[in-house]
Short mmCIF file of C-alpha atoms in Angstrom, two decimals:
data_model
loop_
_atom_site.label_atom_id
_atom_site.label_comp_id
_atom_site.label_asym_id
_atom_site.label_seq_id
_atom_site.Cartn_x
_atom_site.Cartn_y
_atom_site.Cartn_z
CA UNK A 263 33.75 47.92 -7.33
CA UNK A 264 32.57 45.60 -4.59
CA UNK A 265 34.00 42.08 -4.87
CA UNK A 266 31.54 39.26 -5.53
CA UNK A 267 30.72 37.07 -2.57
CA UNK A 268 32.13 33.55 -2.52
CA UNK A 269 29.87 30.53 -2.50
CA UNK A 270 30.61 30.01 1.20
CA UNK A 271 29.71 33.61 2.03
CA UNK A 272 26.46 33.33 0.10
CA UNK A 273 25.54 30.11 1.95
CA UNK A 274 26.25 31.76 5.30
CA UNK A 275 23.96 34.68 4.38
CA UNK A 276 21.27 32.40 3.00
CA UNK A 277 20.93 30.01 5.96
CA UNK A 278 22.04 32.09 8.96
CA UNK A 279 21.35 30.18 12.17
CA UNK A 280 22.85 30.71 15.61
CA UNK A 281 23.71 27.05 16.31
CA UNK A 282 25.36 24.46 14.14
CA UNK A 283 27.21 21.18 14.47
CA UNK A 284 29.84 19.43 12.41
CA UNK A 285 30.02 15.80 11.38
CA UNK A 286 32.48 13.63 9.54
CA UNK A 287 31.34 12.64 6.00
CA UNK A 288 31.50 8.89 6.78
CA UNK A 289 27.98 7.52 7.21
CA UNK A 290 26.49 4.50 8.96
CA UNK A 291 24.96 1.60 7.05
CA UNK A 292 21.25 2.18 6.24
CA UNK A 293 18.86 1.17 9.03
CA UNK A 294 15.77 -0.97 8.20
CA UNK A 295 13.94 2.13 6.91
CA UNK A 296 16.86 3.07 4.62
CA UNK A 297 18.06 6.07 6.65
CA UNK A 298 21.80 6.74 7.10
CA UNK A 299 23.41 8.93 9.75
CA UNK A 300 26.86 10.41 10.39
CA UNK A 301 29.17 8.02 12.21
CA UNK A 302 30.54 10.87 14.34
CA UNK A 303 29.01 14.25 15.18
CA UNK A 304 30.91 16.98 17.03
CA UNK A 305 29.35 18.96 19.85
CA UNK A 306 27.12 21.93 19.10
CA UNK A 307 28.98 25.09 18.29
CA UNK A 308 27.93 28.63 17.46
CA UNK A 309 26.86 30.06 14.12
CA UNK A 310 28.75 28.40 11.25
CA UNK A 311 31.66 30.45 9.96
CA UNK A 312 32.52 31.09 6.33
CA UNK A 313 35.55 28.83 6.76
CA UNK A 314 33.31 25.98 7.96
CA UNK A 315 31.02 26.51 4.98
CA UNK A 316 34.06 26.27 2.70
CA UNK A 317 35.05 22.95 4.29
CA UNK A 318 31.44 21.77 3.99
CA UNK A 319 31.34 22.57 0.27
CA UNK A 320 34.69 20.77 -0.26
CA UNK A 321 33.27 17.68 1.45
CA UNK A 322 35.77 17.75 4.32
CA UNK A 323 33.05 18.11 6.98
CA UNK A 324 29.27 18.26 7.00
CA UNK A 325 27.24 21.02 8.62
CA UNK A 326 23.91 20.80 10.38
CA UNK A 327 22.09 23.99 11.34
CA UNK A 328 19.18 24.82 13.61
CA UNK A 329 17.22 27.56 11.75
CA UNK A 330 16.57 30.08 14.60
CA UNK A 331 19.05 32.94 14.83
CA UNK A 332 20.00 34.84 17.96
CA UNK A 333 16.62 36.63 17.89
CA UNK A 334 14.70 33.35 17.51
CA UNK A 335 13.66 34.18 13.95
CA UNK A 336 14.53 32.06 10.91
CA UNK A 337 15.87 32.57 7.39
CA UNK A 338 14.86 29.10 6.19
CA UNK A 339 12.72 26.07 6.94
CA UNK A 340 12.23 22.70 5.30
CA UNK A 341 9.71 20.03 4.46
CA UNK A 342 11.65 16.86 5.32
CA UNK A 343 10.39 13.77 3.45
CA UNK A 344 11.81 10.60 5.02
CA UNK A 345 10.84 8.26 2.17
CA UNK A 346 13.65 6.39 0.46
CA UNK A 347 11.93 3.96 -1.92
CA UNK A 348 8.85 5.76 -3.38
CA UNK A 349 6.47 3.47 -1.43
CA UNK A 350 5.18 6.02 1.08
CA UNK A 351 5.92 9.04 -1.16
CA UNK A 352 6.74 9.16 -4.88
CA UNK A 353 9.51 11.75 -4.75
CA UNK A 354 9.72 12.43 -8.49
CA UNK A 355 6.01 13.29 -8.58
CA UNK A 356 6.41 15.66 -5.64
CA UNK A 357 9.26 17.48 -7.42
CA UNK A 358 7.33 17.61 -10.70
CA UNK A 359 4.24 19.06 -8.95
CA UNK A 360 6.37 21.58 -7.08
CA UNK A 361 7.85 22.93 -10.30
CA UNK A 362 4.54 22.70 -12.18
CA UNK A 363 2.75 24.80 -9.56
CA UNK A 364 5.75 27.16 -9.26
CA UNK A 365 5.96 26.77 -5.49
CA UNK A 366 8.75 28.87 -3.89
CA UNK A 367 10.80 25.87 -2.80
CA UNK A 368 14.20 24.42 -3.66
CA UNK A 369 14.29 20.59 -3.65
CA UNK A 370 17.40 18.88 -2.39
CA UNK A 371 18.36 15.21 -2.18
CA UNK A 372 19.41 13.92 1.25
CA UNK A 373 22.20 11.51 2.11
CA UNK A 374 19.63 8.75 2.69
CA UNK A 375 18.10 9.54 -0.75
CA UNK A 376 15.12 11.23 0.87
CA UNK A 377 14.01 14.75 -0.02
CA UNK A 378 14.21 18.23 1.53
CA UNK A 379 12.03 21.05 0.20
CA UNK A 380 13.65 24.27 1.37
CA UNK A 381 11.88 27.64 1.77
CA UNK A 382 13.95 30.81 2.24
CA UNK A 383 13.05 34.17 3.79
CA UNK A 384 14.42 37.50 2.58
CA UNK A 385 14.65 38.70 6.18
CA UNK A 386 14.38 37.09 9.62
CA UNK A 387 10.86 35.68 9.99
CA UNK A 388 8.88 34.28 12.91
CA UNK A 389 9.44 30.53 13.18
CA UNK A 390 5.71 29.84 13.70
CA UNK A 391 4.85 31.70 10.47
CA UNK A 392 7.44 29.70 8.49
CA UNK A 393 6.05 26.48 9.97
CA UNK A 394 2.48 27.33 8.94
CA UNK A 395 3.64 28.13 5.40
CA UNK A 396 5.53 24.84 5.14
CA UNK A 397 2.54 22.91 6.48
CA UNK A 398 0.39 24.57 3.83
CA UNK A 399 2.69 23.61 0.93
CA UNK A 400 3.10 20.08 2.32
CA UNK A 401 -0.68 19.66 2.32
CA UNK A 402 -0.88 21.12 -1.19
CA UNK A 403 1.63 18.51 -2.33
CA UNK A 404 -0.41 15.73 -0.72
CA UNK A 405 2.26 14.94 1.90
CA UNK A 406 1.09 13.37 5.17
CA UNK A 407 2.99 14.50 8.25
CA UNK A 408 4.55 12.03 10.69
CA UNK A 409 2.24 13.24 13.44
CA UNK A 410 -0.63 11.97 11.25
CA UNK A 411 1.04 8.67 10.36
CA UNK A 412 2.96 9.84 7.27
CA UNK A 413 6.65 10.16 6.33
CA UNK A 414 7.01 13.96 6.38
CA UNK A 415 7.96 16.47 9.06
CA UNK A 416 8.38 20.25 9.17
CA UNK A 417 11.81 21.60 10.20
CA UNK A 418 11.94 25.14 11.64
CA UNK A 419 13.64 24.67 14.99
CA UNK A 420 15.60 21.41 14.92
CA UNK A 421 18.80 20.41 13.16
CA UNK A 422 18.85 20.04 9.36
CA UNK A 423 21.85 18.68 7.48
CA UNK A 424 22.90 21.26 4.90
CA UNK A 425 22.69 20.77 1.12
CA UNK A 426 25.44 20.80 -1.53
CA UNK A 427 27.92 18.97 0.63
CA UNK A 428 28.87 15.38 -0.03
CA UNK A 429 25.88 13.67 -1.69
CA UNK A 430 23.25 16.40 -1.11
CA UNK A 431 22.72 18.22 -4.41
CA UNK A 432 19.80 20.43 -5.33
CA UNK A 433 17.43 18.94 -7.92
CA UNK A 434 16.44 20.57 -11.20
CA UNK A 435 13.01 20.40 -12.84
CA UNK A 436 13.63 17.11 -14.68
CA UNK A 437 15.54 15.38 -11.90
CA UNK A 438 19.12 16.33 -12.78
CA UNK A 439 21.44 17.56 -10.03
CA UNK A 440 22.21 21.25 -9.60
CA UNK A 441 25.71 22.62 -9.35
CA UNK A 442 26.51 24.61 -6.22
CA UNK A 443 26.14 27.86 -8.17
CA UNK A 444 22.79 26.78 -9.62
CA UNK A 445 21.52 25.91 -6.13
CA UNK A 446 22.51 29.32 -4.79
CA UNK A 447 20.89 31.13 -7.71
CA UNK A 448 17.65 29.18 -7.28
CA UNK A 449 17.54 29.74 -3.52
CA UNK A 450 18.36 33.45 -3.67
CA UNK A 451 15.78 34.07 -6.40
CA UNK A 452 13.04 32.40 -4.30
CA UNK A 453 13.56 34.25 -1.03
CA UNK A 454 10.25 35.55 0.28
CA UNK A 455 9.25 38.50 2.41
CA UNK A 456 7.38 37.78 5.67
CA UNK A 457 4.22 39.15 3.99
CA UNK A 458 4.58 36.69 1.10
CA UNK A 459 5.16 33.83 3.55
CA UNK A 460 2.00 34.88 5.42
CA UNK A 461 -0.01 34.61 2.19
CA UNK A 462 1.22 31.03 1.71
CA UNK A 463 0.51 30.22 5.36
CA UNK A 464 -3.07 31.44 5.15
CA UNK A 465 -5.43 28.49 4.57
CA UNK A 466 -7.59 28.75 1.43
CA UNK A 467 -11.13 29.99 2.00
CA UNK A 468 -13.83 27.38 2.13
CA UNK A 469 -15.28 28.27 -1.25
CA UNK A 470 -12.00 27.46 -2.99
CA UNK A 471 -11.72 24.18 -1.08
CA UNK A 472 -15.05 22.69 -2.13
CA UNK A 473 -14.64 19.66 -4.43
CA UNK A 474 -16.12 19.99 -7.88
CA UNK A 475 -17.66 16.57 -8.34
CA UNK A 476 -17.79 14.74 -5.01
CA UNK A 477 -20.17 15.28 -2.11
CA UNK A 478 -17.71 16.23 0.62
CA UNK A 479 -20.30 16.06 3.41
CA UNK A 480 -21.18 12.48 2.53
CA UNK A 481 -17.49 11.54 2.31
CA UNK A 482 -16.70 13.14 5.68
CA UNK A 483 -19.63 11.38 7.37
CA UNK A 484 -18.50 8.01 6.05
CA UNK A 485 -14.87 8.60 7.02
CA UNK A 486 -15.89 9.59 10.56
CA UNK A 487 -17.94 6.40 10.89
CA UNK A 488 -15.03 4.39 9.47
CA UNK A 489 -12.49 5.89 11.88
CA UNK A 490 -14.82 5.27 14.85
CA UNK A 491 -15.43 1.65 13.83
CA UNK A 492 -11.72 0.98 13.44
CA UNK A 493 -10.90 2.62 16.79
CA UNK A 494 -13.52 0.46 18.55
CA UNK A 495 -11.80 -2.64 17.13
CA UNK A 496 -8.39 -1.75 18.58
CA UNK A 497 -7.04 -3.06 21.85
CA UNK A 498 -4.45 -1.59 24.19
CA UNK A 499 -0.96 -1.78 22.68
CA UNK A 500 -2.12 -1.40 19.07
CA UNK A 501 -1.30 2.31 18.80
CA UNK A 502 -4.74 3.69 19.69
CA UNK A 503 -3.47 7.18 20.60
CA UNK A 504 -1.51 7.47 17.38
CA UNK A 505 -4.52 6.33 15.38
CA UNK A 506 -6.79 8.82 17.17
CA UNK A 507 -4.35 11.64 16.32
CA UNK A 508 -4.35 10.55 12.67
CA UNK A 509 -8.17 10.46 12.58
CA UNK A 510 -8.47 13.89 14.20
CA UNK A 511 -5.97 15.43 11.78
CA UNK A 512 -7.68 14.02 8.68
CA UNK A 513 -11.14 14.93 9.91
CA UNK A 514 -9.85 18.40 10.83
CA UNK A 515 -9.11 18.94 7.14
CA UNK A 516 -12.75 18.16 6.39
CA UNK A 517 -14.00 20.41 9.22
CA UNK A 518 -12.00 23.28 7.77
CA UNK A 519 -13.62 22.68 4.37
CA UNK A 520 -17.09 22.88 5.90
CA UNK A 521 -17.89 19.25 5.09
CA UNK A 522 -18.67 18.29 8.69
CA UNK A 523 -19.15 20.02 12.06
CA UNK A 524 -16.37 19.88 14.63
CA UNK A 525 -18.86 19.17 17.42
CA UNK A 526 -19.98 15.97 15.68
CA UNK A 527 -16.40 14.82 15.10
CA UNK A 528 -15.40 15.44 18.73
CA UNK A 529 -18.54 13.74 20.09
CA UNK A 530 -18.28 10.60 17.95
CA UNK A 531 -14.52 10.11 18.40
CA UNK A 532 -14.81 10.57 22.17
CA UNK A 533 -17.68 8.07 22.35
CA UNK A 534 -15.63 5.52 20.40
CA UNK A 535 -12.57 6.08 22.62
CA UNK A 536 -14.63 5.81 25.81
CA UNK A 537 -16.25 2.58 24.61
CA UNK A 538 -12.88 0.77 24.58
CA UNK A 539 -11.69 2.12 27.91
CA UNK A 540 -9.19 4.76 26.76
CA UNK A 541 -8.17 7.30 29.42
CA UNK A 542 -11.00 9.87 29.28
CA UNK A 543 -8.97 12.81 30.56
CA UNK A 544 -6.19 12.13 28.08
CA UNK A 545 -8.70 11.69 25.25
CA UNK A 546 -10.40 15.00 26.11
CA UNK A 547 -7.03 16.73 26.05
CA UNK A 548 -6.12 15.25 22.67
CA UNK A 549 -9.45 16.24 21.13
CA UNK A 550 -9.80 19.76 22.48
CA UNK A 551 -6.25 21.06 22.92
CA UNK A 552 -5.34 24.30 21.22
CA UNK A 553 -3.31 23.87 18.02
CA UNK A 554 -3.91 20.13 18.31
CA UNK A 555 -4.38 17.72 15.38
CA UNK A 556 -7.93 18.94 14.63
CA UNK A 557 -6.92 22.60 14.43
CA UNK A 558 -3.79 21.81 12.42
CA UNK A 559 -5.91 19.85 9.97
CA UNK A 560 -8.38 22.74 9.72
CA UNK A 561 -5.54 24.92 8.41
CA UNK A 562 -4.80 22.49 5.57
CA UNK A 563 -6.71 21.77 2.34
CA UNK A 564 -9.17 18.85 2.45
CA UNK A 565 -8.49 15.46 0.82
CA UNK A 566 -8.61 15.72 -2.97
CA UNK A 567 -11.37 13.14 -3.31
CA UNK A 568 -12.55 14.53 -6.64
CA UNK A 569 -9.22 13.65 -8.27
CA UNK A 570 -8.89 10.04 -7.09
CA UNK A 571 -12.55 9.09 -7.39
CA UNK A 572 -12.79 7.67 -3.89
CA UNK A 573 -10.68 9.60 -1.43
CA UNK A 574 -7.19 8.96 -0.15
CA UNK A 575 -7.54 5.18 -0.17
CA UNK A 576 -9.92 2.69 -1.82
CA UNK A 577 -13.25 2.27 -0.05
CA UNK A 578 -14.68 -1.23 -0.39
CA UNK A 579 -18.45 -0.84 -0.74
CA UNK A 580 -19.15 -4.59 -0.94
CA UNK A 581 -17.28 -7.78 -1.75
CA UNK A 582 -17.98 -11.48 -2.09
CA UNK A 583 -15.85 -14.58 -2.20
CA UNK A 584 -16.63 -17.61 -4.33
CA UNK A 585 -15.15 -20.36 -2.16
CA UNK A 586 -13.51 -23.25 -3.99
CA UNK A 587 -10.09 -24.81 -4.47
CA UNK A 588 -9.21 -21.62 -6.37
CA UNK A 589 -11.32 -18.90 -4.70
CA UNK A 590 -12.31 -15.76 -6.59
CA UNK A 591 -13.19 -12.40 -5.06
CA UNK A 592 -15.48 -9.75 -6.58
CA UNK A 593 -15.25 -6.25 -5.07
CA UNK A 594 -17.22 -3.06 -5.63
CA UNK A 595 -15.07 0.03 -5.06
CA UNK A 596 -16.51 3.44 -4.26
CA UNK A 597 -16.39 5.67 -7.33
CA UNK A 598 -16.77 2.86 -9.88
CA UNK A 599 -19.77 1.21 -11.49
CA UNK A 600 -17.75 -1.89 -12.35
CA UNK A 601 -16.76 -4.91 -10.28
CA UNK A 602 -13.18 -5.84 -9.52
CA UNK A 603 -12.35 -9.53 -10.09
CA UNK A 604 -9.42 -10.87 -8.05
CA UNK A 605 -7.99 -14.38 -8.40
CA UNK A 606 -4.89 -14.08 -6.19
CA UNK A 607 -5.19 -13.28 -2.50
CA UNK A 608 -2.04 -11.12 -2.55
CA UNK A 609 -3.77 -8.88 -5.11
CA UNK A 610 -5.95 -7.91 -2.13
CA UNK A 611 -3.58 -8.03 0.83
CA UNK A 612 -0.71 -6.26 -0.97
CA UNK A 613 -1.87 -2.65 -1.41
CA UNK A 614 0.37 -1.88 -4.39
CA UNK A 615 -0.94 -4.93 -6.28
CA UNK A 616 -4.51 -4.01 -5.34
CA UNK A 617 -4.05 -0.44 -6.59
CA UNK A 618 -2.63 -1.85 -9.84
CA UNK A 619 -5.74 -4.01 -10.28
CA UNK A 620 -7.98 -0.97 -9.69
CA UNK A 621 -6.09 0.93 -12.40
CA UNK A 622 -6.09 -2.04 -14.79
CA UNK A 623 -9.72 -3.10 -14.42
CA UNK A 624 -11.56 0.05 -13.31
CA UNK A 625 -9.39 2.95 -14.55
CA UNK A 626 -9.25 4.34 -10.99
CA UNK A 627 -5.90 5.51 -9.67
CA UNK A 628 -5.10 5.67 -5.95
CA UNK A 629 -2.17 7.31 -4.13
CA UNK A 630 0.23 5.26 -1.98
CA UNK A 631 -1.13 3.95 1.33
CA UNK A 632 0.91 2.48 4.17
CA UNK A 633 0.70 -1.29 4.65
CA UNK A 634 -0.59 -0.89 8.21
CA UNK A 635 -3.33 1.50 7.06
CA UNK A 636 -4.39 -0.88 4.27
CA UNK A 637 -4.53 -3.78 6.74
CA UNK A 638 -6.84 -1.68 8.94
CA UNK A 639 -9.09 -0.91 5.97
CA UNK A 640 -9.36 -4.63 5.14
CA UNK A 641 -10.16 -5.49 8.77
CA UNK A 642 -12.89 -2.87 8.75
CA UNK A 643 -14.30 -4.18 5.44
CA UNK A 644 -14.31 -7.81 6.60
CA UNK A 645 -17.82 -7.42 8.02
CA UNK A 646 -19.07 -6.73 4.48
CA UNK A 647 -17.57 -9.93 3.02
CA UNK A 648 -20.13 -12.44 1.74
CA UNK A 649 -18.89 -16.00 1.16
CA UNK A 650 -20.62 -18.13 -1.46
CA UNK A 651 -19.85 -21.77 -2.20
CA UNK A 652 -18.94 -22.39 -5.82
CA UNK A 653 -21.12 -24.80 -7.82
CA UNK A 654 -19.37 -28.18 -7.87
CA UNK A 655 -19.00 -28.34 -11.64
CA UNK A 656 -17.18 -25.00 -11.66
CA UNK A 657 -14.45 -26.14 -9.25
CA UNK A 658 -11.24 -28.01 -10.00
CA UNK A 659 -12.51 -30.94 -7.94
CA UNK A 660 -15.71 -30.99 -10.01
CA UNK A 661 -13.74 -30.88 -13.27
CA UNK A 662 -11.55 -33.76 -12.05
CA UNK A 663 -14.63 -35.81 -11.20
CA UNK A 664 -15.98 -35.31 -14.73
CA UNK A 665 -12.69 -36.39 -16.29
CA UNK A 666 -12.44 -39.36 -13.92
CA UNK A 667 -15.86 -40.59 -15.07
CA UNK A 668 -14.81 -40.25 -18.70
CA UNK A 669 -11.56 -42.09 -18.05
CA UNK A 670 -13.26 -44.97 -16.23
CA UNK A 671 -16.12 -45.46 -18.71
CA UNK A 672 -14.63 -44.73 -22.14
CA UNK A 673 -14.34 -47.43 -24.76
CA UNK A 674 -10.67 -48.18 -24.06
CA UNK A 675 -11.33 -49.35 -20.48
CA UNK A 676 -9.80 -52.72 -19.58
CA UNK A 677 -11.55 -56.06 -19.54
CA UNK A 678 -8.97 -57.81 -17.33
CA UNK A 679 -6.95 -56.66 -14.36
CA UNK A 680 -3.75 -57.10 -16.40
CA UNK A 681 -4.94 -54.24 -18.66
CA UNK A 682 -3.85 -51.70 -16.04
CA UNK A 683 -0.27 -52.22 -17.33
CA UNK A 684 -1.32 -50.64 -20.63
CA UNK A 685 -2.79 -47.60 -18.84
CA UNK A 686 -6.41 -48.71 -18.97
CA UNK A 687 -8.70 -48.81 -15.89
CA UNK A 688 -10.42 -52.01 -14.82
CA UNK A 689 -13.59 -52.48 -12.77
CA UNK A 690 -13.61 -55.12 -10.02
CA UNK A 691 -17.31 -55.96 -9.97
CA UNK A 692 -16.92 -58.20 -6.91
CA UNK A 693 -15.51 -55.39 -4.80
CA UNK A 694 -17.53 -52.69 -6.58
CA UNK A 695 -14.59 -50.48 -7.42
CA UNK A 696 -12.54 -49.21 -10.34
CA UNK A 697 -8.77 -49.80 -10.27
CA UNK A 698 -6.10 -47.87 -12.19
CA UNK A 699 -2.57 -46.50 -11.98
CA UNK A 700 -1.93 -42.92 -10.90
CA UNK A 701 0.44 -42.44 -13.84
CA UNK A 702 -2.24 -43.28 -16.42
CA UNK A 703 -5.00 -41.25 -14.72
CA UNK A 704 -2.79 -38.17 -14.24
CA UNK A 705 -1.67 -38.28 -17.88
CA UNK A 706 -5.31 -38.44 -19.03
CA UNK A 707 -6.33 -35.51 -16.80
CA UNK A 708 -3.47 -33.35 -18.07
CA UNK A 709 -4.07 -34.19 -21.74
CA UNK A 710 -7.79 -33.41 -21.36
CA UNK A 711 -7.18 -29.84 -20.18
CA UNK A 712 -6.16 -29.74 -16.50
CA UNK A 713 -2.54 -29.06 -17.40
CA UNK A 714 -1.57 -27.72 -13.99
CA UNK A 715 -3.10 -30.58 -11.99
CA UNK A 716 -0.55 -32.37 -9.81
CA UNK A 717 -0.52 -35.97 -8.68
CA UNK A 718 -0.88 -34.79 -5.11
CA UNK A 719 -4.12 -32.97 -6.05
CA UNK A 720 -5.38 -36.10 -7.79
CA UNK A 721 -4.65 -38.09 -4.64
CA UNK A 722 -6.65 -35.64 -2.50
CA UNK A 723 -9.61 -35.68 -4.91
CA UNK A 724 -9.59 -39.49 -5.07
CA UNK A 725 -9.67 -39.72 -1.28
CA UNK A 726 -12.58 -37.26 -1.09
CA UNK A 727 -14.50 -39.61 -3.40
CA UNK A 728 -13.92 -42.51 -1.00
CA UNK A 729 -10.99 -44.02 -2.85
CA UNK A 730 -7.30 -44.48 -2.19
CA UNK A 731 -4.49 -46.97 -2.67
CA UNK A 732 -5.52 -50.57 -3.30
CA UNK A 733 -2.73 -51.70 -0.96
CA UNK A 734 0.14 -50.16 0.97
CA UNK A 735 2.59 -52.14 -1.17
CA UNK A 736 2.63 -52.84 -4.92
CA UNK A 737 0.00 -55.33 -6.10
CA UNK A 738 1.38 -58.37 -7.94
CA UNK A 739 -0.38 -59.16 -11.22
CA UNK A 740 1.03 -61.89 -13.44
CA UNK A 741 4.29 -61.86 -11.51
CA UNK A 742 4.80 -58.12 -11.83
CA UNK A 743 4.23 -55.52 -9.13
CA UNK A 744 2.24 -52.34 -9.74
CA UNK A 745 0.86 -49.65 -7.42
CA UNK A 746 -2.89 -49.42 -7.92
CA UNK A 747 -5.47 -46.86 -6.89
CA UNK A 748 -9.22 -47.26 -6.70
CA UNK A 749 -12.52 -45.37 -6.40
CA UNK A 750 -15.91 -46.89 -5.57
CA UNK A 751 -18.01 -47.87 -8.60
CA UNK A 752 -20.80 -45.72 -7.14
CA UNK A 753 -18.94 -42.47 -7.90
CA UNK A 754 -19.27 -43.15 -11.61
CA UNK A 755 -22.60 -42.55 -13.28
CA UNK A 756 -22.82 -44.77 -16.30
CA UNK A 757 -24.54 -43.38 -19.36
CA UNK A 758 -27.78 -45.30 -20.01
CA UNK A 759 -27.89 -47.11 -23.36
CA UNK A 760 -29.67 -45.14 -26.02
CA UNK A 761 -32.48 -46.81 -27.93
CA UNK A 762 -31.90 -46.64 -31.68
CA UNK A 763 -34.32 -44.31 -33.42
CA UNK A 764 -37.28 -46.10 -35.08
CA UNK A 765 -36.79 -46.97 -38.71
CA UNK A 766 -39.34 -45.45 -41.05
CA UNK A 767 -41.71 -48.03 -42.55
CA UNK A 768 -41.16 -48.81 -46.15
CA UNK A 769 -43.75 -47.38 -48.51
CA UNK A 770 -43.62 -50.56 -50.57
#
């Protein structure tokens, strides 16, 4: 009876590869993005031996393998998700969708706490075919590639650190770590023939891509106009080439779905690039090159705009700002009949907070969007912003003015200047002004409902009414010093005396 293969022998058969390198398990501190790297990597060597795999599995060394074998064909490839905090990509959702849709992948945690989705071939397969298949599943999972501004890349020809060594376990359906044996069983059971990989690599036909509830042609036209407008607003040094590549890739997905014609996309993007002085020859090459961002996008599914209600990111149809001491913004978001009310500016500028407000107020749920992309969307939408001045009696300053009038004219107002010591205001008719202490006025304002009003705010409102300190130093009244404030008598509208109602005449 033939002896069972060891774990190391099974790994060697599963991954193959003609070139590998070794590294020491000690890692660097995380860089600003959260990524860690080996502190020391040995020079490239040949195909990894069974003995090196055994050392890898014991955690003595780490192995990195370039997928191509001696014949240039591959036995594996990977979707490499460089997201370590669930901001750019929610890793648990990706894993859950992968298992739910029964995709032939094995998920594996990386040393940096990112994610590798591994695909295995039953026999040596063309690298280009494996890459197309991995691009297809990445698009199906909603992952944006780095070449299009995302956090994901496809690995079929460059080094990939191997799983199941120190800190790189496979991941089960509900997030638990696999044992080494479980990883091998999962990987071996999901090996695909080249014909099966070709089926995955084939883009869906246009009929299956069409959204069920959203007009894709209208969406594509608006997105093209949006990309062109944003490109025209960019200056040299702001990543114009990278942005153009992103726009071409995303629009390519819509071209492939039949939502918009490629000729229109190429014409409008070129016109926008030319209008800001981008190198025309370089732009032409980017737009028309074979297997460029447009063609790669055409081989991927279109944006799932039917699911989110308004595409891959919120589209601000209109918004207005009610300008006051505490401004309020009202926004209309594409896909909703309601209006979003925002009272904190960071609920707009911070994308995650904005998405939370959309979910809370409108029941619309948006996927993650990079901070730089959200900033670009807001810059583009700024032209739609309408600013309205708030009615005075709806502002904090207006409310303060109302309370000030009440305070200065109520029945407990002072009759002598000395009454300011008891917290009552006094009117100096000779100088046509009301005098009072800040302590007494602030207490009255707070008790009457403006609980968060500060003395500094009261000072600013008093000055806007033409008032201020009575003197730079305390005023002496009856031998005692007190700091007094004043406002002109003219700012207070006295209530006219009411005539008593006429008495009915006696019938007698």
